Amino acid sequence: MGKPLRVLMVEDSEDDAELILRELMRGGYEPKYLRVQTAEDMNNALNKRKWDIVISDYSMPRFNGLAALEVLNQKGLDLPFIIVSGAIGEDVAVSAMKAGAHDYVMKTNLSRLVPVIQRELREAEERRKRKQAEQALRESERKFRELFHKANDAIFLHELTENGIGGRFLEVNVVACQRLNYSREEFLNMSPKDIIAEEYLADYSKVMSALSKRGHAPYETLLVTKNGTKIPVEISPHVFHMNGKKVVLSIARDITERKQAEEERKRTLEKLKKSMVEIIHAMALIVETRDPYTAGHQRRVAELSCAIAREMGLPQEQIDGINMAGSIHDIGKTYIPAEILSK
């Protein structure tokens, strides 16, 4: 069983069409064909069905090969178009090839037809795959740009030089422009060092060096807006190759609210610790009031315990806890009658 081949044949001679079909079957194809003789019929055939190839005579009473080629071109279909003619000069063949015909075969030499068809079908498949890849690439780029510019975070694309230093910006998204008050054109004449707070530049150089080696090195820094305002950000950079160069895609998330919340938690914790110390001192004072004979004993135990803890290398937080515990280790005396404690 031959290989299926859908052939749209532009031919006024039924006999010539039969010769072409016989040649195709001899070459291992099982052609399904339709023969048309006018532009209208060809146009209708292209609208109604899918075809693998168009084989056209060059000269016919009401139609010709160049007109058929024009109909195909107007449809925007990438189908191999082969002229099979009984008499065609070299100048006419060249004109047809310039107009978009893929090849021509003389009817007196139909043995060339199958090899020409095989080649053109192979090249058409390669063009189809290439177009699909290009379309996929364009769609990927469209989605990337859409995500790039609609993201909630500032995004920067910049070069990574050979010595591990951030080079000039290649692209920034809308959010970056809005947050830092620079236009896109201004950004493209700047580098990351131009927007990082001076006190963080040394850390930035270290991050770029690590990024060059590992490909990913998240860090926190301060970005400076055009009017001098400093914004705390958490940056997640990734290195990839583009056009033979190392490029960094950095996503900068504004962490102002998080930093404010952290500061608020620190202040609250300090207040709680201060209150706790005051409560401990008050409780220790109560114990000493109940038992004046051992006044200062709890404080001395706390100091000795803390000295031992420091020698043991315990963390400061644990030492603070030992200090508070030592300061009230005799708290039970508050429930014992004073006359018993002082007996």
Coordinates of C-alpha atoms in Angstrom, one line a residue:
M1 CA 0.0 0.0 0.0
G2 CA 1.4 3.4 -1.1
K3 CA 2.0 6.5 1.0
P4 CA -1.1 8.8 1.0
L5 CA -0.7 12.0 -1.0
R6 CA -3.3 14.7 -1.4
V7 CA -2.7 16.3 -4.8
L8 CA -4.5 19.4 -6.1
M9 CA -3.9 19.1 -9.9
V10 CA -4.3 22.2 -12.1
E11 CA -4.6 20.5 -15.5
D12 CA -6.9 20.8 -18.5
S13 CA -5.8 17.4 -20.0
E14 CA -7.3 14.3 -18.4
D15 CA -4.7 12.2 -20.2
D16 CA -1.8 14.2 -18.8
A17 CA -3.3 14.0 -15.4
E18 CA -3.5 10.2 -15.7
L19 CA 0.2 10.1 -16.7
I20 CA 1.1 12.1 -13.6
L21 CA -1.0 9.9 -11.3
R22 CA 0.6 6.8 -12.8
E23 CA 4.1 8.2 -12.1
L24 CA 3.1 9.0 -8.5
M25 CA 1.9 5.5 -7.9
R26 CA 5.0 4.1 -9.5
G27 CA 7.0 6.2 -7.0
G28 CA 5.3 4.6 -4.0
Y29 CA 2.4 7.1 -3.5
E30 CA -1.3 6.5 -3.2
P31 CA -2.6 9.8 -4.6
K32 CA -6.0 11.3 -3.7
Y33 CA -6.5 14.1 -6.2
L34 CA -8.8 16.7 -7.6
R35 CA -8.3 18.2 -11.0
V36 CA -9.3 21.8 -11.6
Q37 CA -9.1 24.1 -14.6
T38 CA -10.1 27.5 -13.4
A39 CA -9.2 30.0 -10.7
E40 CA -12.7 29.6 -9.1
D41 CA -12.5 25.9 -8.9
M42 CA -9.0 26.0 -7.5
N43 CA -10.0 28.6 -4.9
N44 CA -13.0 26.4 -3.8
A45 CA -10.8 23.3 -3.6
L46 CA -8.3 25.2 -1.3
N47 CA -11.1 26.3 0.9
K48 CA -12.8 22.9 1.3
R49 CA -9.9 20.5 1.7
K50 CA -6.3 20.2 2.9
W51 CA -3.7 19.4 0.3
D52 CA -0.1 18.2 0.5
I53 CA 1.0 19.5 -2.9
V54 CA -0.1 21.5 -6.0
I55 CA 0.9 20.2 -9.4
S56 CA 0.1 22.7 -12.2
D57 CA 0.3 22.8 -16.0
Y58 CA 1.8 26.1 -17.2
S59 CA -0.4 26.9 -20.1
M60 CA -4.1 26.2 -20.3
P61 CA -7.0 27.7 -22.4
R62 CA -8.7 29.5 -19.5
F63 CA -6.0 29.4 -16.8
N64 CA -2.2 29.2 -16.4
G65 CA 0.5 28.2 -13.9
L66 CA 1.4 31.8 -12.8
A67 CA -2.3 32.6 -12.2
A68 CA -2.7 29.3 -10.2
L69 CA 0.4 30.3 -8.2
E70 CA -1.1 33.7 -7.5
V71 CA -4.3 32.0 -6.1
L72 CA -2.2 29.9 -3.8
N73 CA -0.2 32.8 -2.6
Q74 CA -3.3 34.8 -1.8
K75 CA -4.4 32.0 0.5
G76 CA -1.2 32.2 2.4
L77 CA -0.7 28.5 2.2
D78 CA 2.8 27.0 2.3
L79 CA 2.3 24.1 -0.1
P80 CA 4.9 22.9 -2.6
F81 CA 3.9 24.2 -6.0
I82 CA 5.4 22.2 -8.9
I83 CA 4.9 23.1 -12.6
V84 CA 4.6 20.2 -14.9
S85 CA 4.5 21.4 -18.5
G86 CA 5.0 20.1 -22.0
A87 CA 6.8 23.2 -23.3
I88 CA 8.3 25.8 -21.1
G89 CA 11.4 27.9 -21.8
E90 CA 14.1 28.6 -19.4
D91 CA 13.2 32.3 -19.0
V92 CA 9.6 31.3 -18.2
A93 CA 10.8 28.7 -15.7
V94 CA 13.0 31.3 -14.0
S95 CA 10.0 33.8 -13.8
A96 CA 7.8 31.1 -12.3
M97 CA 10.5 30.2 -9.7
K98 CA 10.8 33.9 -8.8
A99 CA 7.0 34.1 -8.4
G100 CA 7.1 31.3 -5.8
A101 CA 7.0 28.0 -7.7
H102 CA 9.2 25.4 -6.0
D103 CA 10.3 23.5 -9.2
Y104 CA 9.3 22.6 -12.7
V105 CA 9.3 19.3 -14.5
M106 CA 8.9 18.7 -18.2
K107 CA 6.1 16.3 -19.2
T108 CA 8.7 14.5 -21.4
N109 CA 10.8 13.7 -18.3
L110 CA 8.3 12.7 -15.6
S111 CA 10.9 10.5 -14.0
R112 CA 12.1 13.6 -12.2
L113 CA 8.6 14.2 -10.7
V114 CA 8.7 11.8 -7.7
P115 CA 12.2 12.9 -6.5
V116 CA 11.2 16.5 -6.8
I117 CA 8.0 15.9 -4.8
Q118 CA 9.9 14.0 -2.1
R119 CA 12.4 16.8 -1.7
E120 CA 9.7 19.5 -1.6
L121 CA 7.5 17.6 0.9
R122 CA 10.6 17.1 3.1
E123 CA 11.4 20.8 2.9
A124 CA 7.8 21.8 3.4
E125 CA 7.8 19.7 6.6
E126 CA 10.9 21.4 7.8
R127 CA 9.4 24.8 7.1
R128 CA 6.3 23.8 9.0
K129 CA 8.3 22.6 12.1
R130 CA 10.4 25.8 11.9
K131 CA 7.3 27.9 11.8
Q132 CA 5.8 26.0 14.7
A133 CA 9.0 26.6 16.7
E134 CA 9.0 30.3 15.8
Q135 CA 5.4 30.5 16.8
A136 CA 6.0 28.8 20.1
L137 CA 8.9 31.1 20.7
R138 CA 6.8 34.2 19.9
E139 CA 4.1 32.9 22.2
S140 CA 6.6 32.2 25.0
E141 CA 8.1 35.7 24.6
R142 CA 4.5 37.2 24.7
K143 CA 3.7 35.3 27.9
F144 CA 7.1 36.3 29.4
R145 CA 6.5 40.0 28.6
E146 CA 3.0 39.8 29.9
L147 CA 4.2 38.3 33.2
F148 CA 7.2 40.6 33.2
H149 CA 5.2 43.8 33.0
K150 CA 2.1 42.7 35.0
A151 CA 4.1 41.3 38.0
N152 CA 3.5 42.9 41.4
D153 CA 7.2 43.0 42.1
A154 CA 9.9 45.1 40.4
I155 CA 11.9 43.0 37.9
F156 CA 15.3 43.9 36.5
L157 CA 17.3 42.3 33.7
H158 CA 21.0 43.2 33.6
E159 CA 24.3 41.9 32.4
L160 CA 26.8 40.0 34.5
T161 CA 30.3 40.9 33.6
E162 CA 33.2 38.5 33.5
N163 CA 34.6 39.8 36.8
G164 CA 31.2 39.1 38.5
I165 CA 30.0 42.7 38.6
G166 CA 26.5 43.6 37.6
G167 CA 26.5 45.4 34.2
R168 CA 24.0 47.8 32.7
F169 CA 20.3 47.2 32.7
L170 CA 18.9 45.5 29.6
E171 CA 15.2 45.7 30.6
V172 CA 13.0 46.7 33.5
N173 CA 9.3 46.2 34.1
V174 CA 6.6 48.9 34.7
V175 CA 6.6 48.3 38.5
A176 CA 10.4 49.0 38.7
C177 CA 9.8 52.3 37.0
Q178 CA 6.9 53.2 39.2
R179 CA 8.6 52.2 42.5
L180 CA 11.9 54.0 41.8
N181 CA 10.6 56.9 39.8
Y182 CA 12.9 56.3 36.9
S183 CA 11.8 56.0 33.3
R184 CA 12.7 52.9 31.3
E185 CA 15.1 55.0 29.1
E186 CA 16.9 56.2 32.3
F187 CA 17.2 52.7 33.6
L188 CA 18.8 51.5 30.3
N189 CA 21.6 53.9 30.9
M190 CA 22.2 52.7 34.5
S191 CA 23.5 49.6 36.3
P192 CA 22.3 48.0 39.6
K193 CA 25.0 49.9 41.5
D194 CA 23.3 53.2 40.7
I195 CA 20.2 52.2 42.6
I196 CA 21.7 50.3 45.6
A197 CA 22.3 52.3 48.9
E198 CA 25.9 53.1 49.3
E199 CA 26.2 51.2 52.6
Y200 CA 25.1 48.0 50.8
L201 CA 27.5 48.2 47.8
A202 CA 30.2 46.1 49.5
D203 CA 27.6 43.3 50.2
Y204 CA 26.3 43.7 46.6
S205 CA 29.7 42.9 45.1
K206 CA 30.0 39.8 47.3
V207 CA 26.5 38.7 46.2
M208 CA 27.4 39.2 42.5
S209 CA 30.5 37.1 42.9
A210 CA 28.5 34.3 44.6
L211 CA 25.8 34.6 41.9
S212 CA 28.4 34.2 39.1
K213 CA 29.4 30.8 40.7
R214 CA 26.1 29.4 41.9
G215 CA 23.6 30.9 39.6
H216 CA 21.2 31.9 42.4
A217 CA 22.0 34.0 45.5
P218 CA 19.0 35.7 47.2
Y219 CA 19.8 38.8 49.4
E220 CA 18.3 41.8 51.1
T221 CA 19.3 45.4 50.4
L222 CA 18.1 49.0 50.1
L223 CA 17.2 50.5 46.8
V224 CA 17.3 54.2 46.4
T225 CA 14.6 56.0 44.4
K226 CA 15.2 59.0 42.1
N227 CA 14.2 61.4 44.9
G228 CA 16.5 59.6 47.5
T229 CA 14.0 57.5 49.4
K230 CA 15.3 54.1 50.5
I231 CA 13.2 51.0 50.0
P232 CA 14.1 47.7 51.7
V233 CA 13.8 44.9 49.3
E234 CA 14.3 41.1 49.1
I235 CA 16.0 40.3 45.8
S236 CA 15.9 36.8 44.1
P237 CA 18.4 36.8 41.2
H238 CA 18.8 34.0 38.7
V239 CA 21.6 33.7 36.1
F240 CA 21.0 32.5 32.6
H241 CA 22.7 32.8 29.2
M242 CA 21.4 35.0 26.4
N243 CA 23.2 35.6 23.1
G244 CA 26.4 34.1 24.6
K245 CA 26.4 36.4 27.6
K246 CA 25.5 35.9 31.3
V247 CA 22.4 37.7 32.2
V248 CA 20.7 38.2 35.6
L249 CA 17.0 38.3 36.1
S250 CA 16.3 39.9 39.5
I251 CA 12.9 40.0 41.2
A252 CA 12.8 42.7 43.9
R253 CA 10.0 42.4 46.5
D254 CA 9.3 45.5 48.6
I255 CA 9.6 44.3 52.2
T256 CA 8.8 47.7 53.9
E257 CA 5.8 46.3 55.7
R258 CA 7.6 43.2 56.8
K259 CA 10.5 45.3 58.2
Q260 CA 8.1 47.6 60.0
A261 CA 6.4 44.6 61.5
E262 CA 9.7 43.1 62.6
E263 CA 10.7 46.4 64.2
E264 CA 7.3 46.5 65.9
R265 CA 7.8 43.0 67.2
K266 CA 11.3 43.9 68.5
R267 CA 9.9 46.9 70.4
T268 CA 7.1 44.8 71.8
L269 CA 9.6 42.1 72.9
E270 CA 11.8 44.7 74.5
K271 CA 8.9 46.1 76.4
L272 CA 7.9 42.6 77.6
K273 CA 11.5 41.8 78.7
K274 CA 11.7 45.1 80.5
S275 CA 8.4 44.5 82.3
M276 CA 9.5 41.0 83.1
V277 CA 12.7 42.3 84.7
E278 CA 10.8 44.8 86.7
I279 CA 8.4 42.1 87.9
I280 CA 11.3 39.9 88.9
H281 CA 13.0 42.7 90.8
A282 CA 9.7 43.4 92.6
M283 CA 9.3 39.8 93.6
A284 CA 12.9 39.6 94.8
L285 CA 12.3 42.7 96.9
I286 CA 9.3 41.1 98.5
V287 CA 11.3 38.0 99.4
E288 CA 14.1 40.1 101.0
T289 CA 11.5 42.2 102.9
R290 CA 10.0 39.0 104.3
D291 CA 13.5 37.7 105.3
P292 CA 15.9 40.6 105.9
Y293 CA 18.5 38.2 107.3
T294 CA 19.3 36.8 103.9
A295 CA 19.0 40.1 102.0
G296 CA 21.2 40.0 98.9
H297 CA 21.4 36.2 98.8
Q298 CA 19.2 35.8 95.7
R299 CA 21.2 38.5 93.8
R300 CA 24.5 36.8 94.7
V301 CA 23.1 33.3 93.6
A302 CA 22.0 34.9 90.3
E303 CA 25.4 36.5 89.7
L304 CA 27.2 33.3 90.5
S305 CA 24.9 31.2 88.3
C306 CA 25.3 33.6 85.4
A307 CA 29.1 33.5 85.8
I308 CA 29.0 29.7 85.6
A309 CA 26.7 29.8 82.6
R310 CA 29.1 32.1 80.7
E311 CA 32.0 29.8 81.5
M312 CA 29.9 27.0 80.0
G313 CA 29.4 29.0 76.9
L314 CA 25.6 29.1 77.1
P315 CA 23.8 31.5 74.8
Q316 CA 23.0 35.0 76.2
E317 CA 19.2 34.3 76.0
Q318 CA 19.7 31.3 78.3
I319 CA 22.0 33.3 80.6
D320 CA 19.3 36.0 81.0
G321 CA 16.8 33.3 81.9
I322 CA 19.2 31.9 84.6
N323 CA 19.6 35.4 86.0
M324 CA 15.9 35.9 86.4
A325 CA 15.4 32.4 87.9
G326 CA 18.3 32.9 90.3
S327 CA 16.9 36.3 91.4
I328 CA 13.7 34.7 92.6
H329 CA 14.8 31.2 93.5
D330 CA 13.5 31.8 97.1
I331 CA 10.1 32.9 96.0
G332 CA 8.5 30.2 98.2
K333 CA 9.5 32.2 101.3
T334 CA 6.6 34.6 100.6
Y335 CA 4.1 31.9 101.8
I336 CA 6.1 31.2 105.0
P337 CA 5.2 33.3 108.1
A338 CA 7.9 36.0 108.9
E339 CA 8.3 34.8 112.5
I340 CA 9.4 31.4 111.2
L341 CA 11.8 32.8 108.6
S342 CA 13.5 35.0 111.2
K343 CA 13.5 32.5 114.1

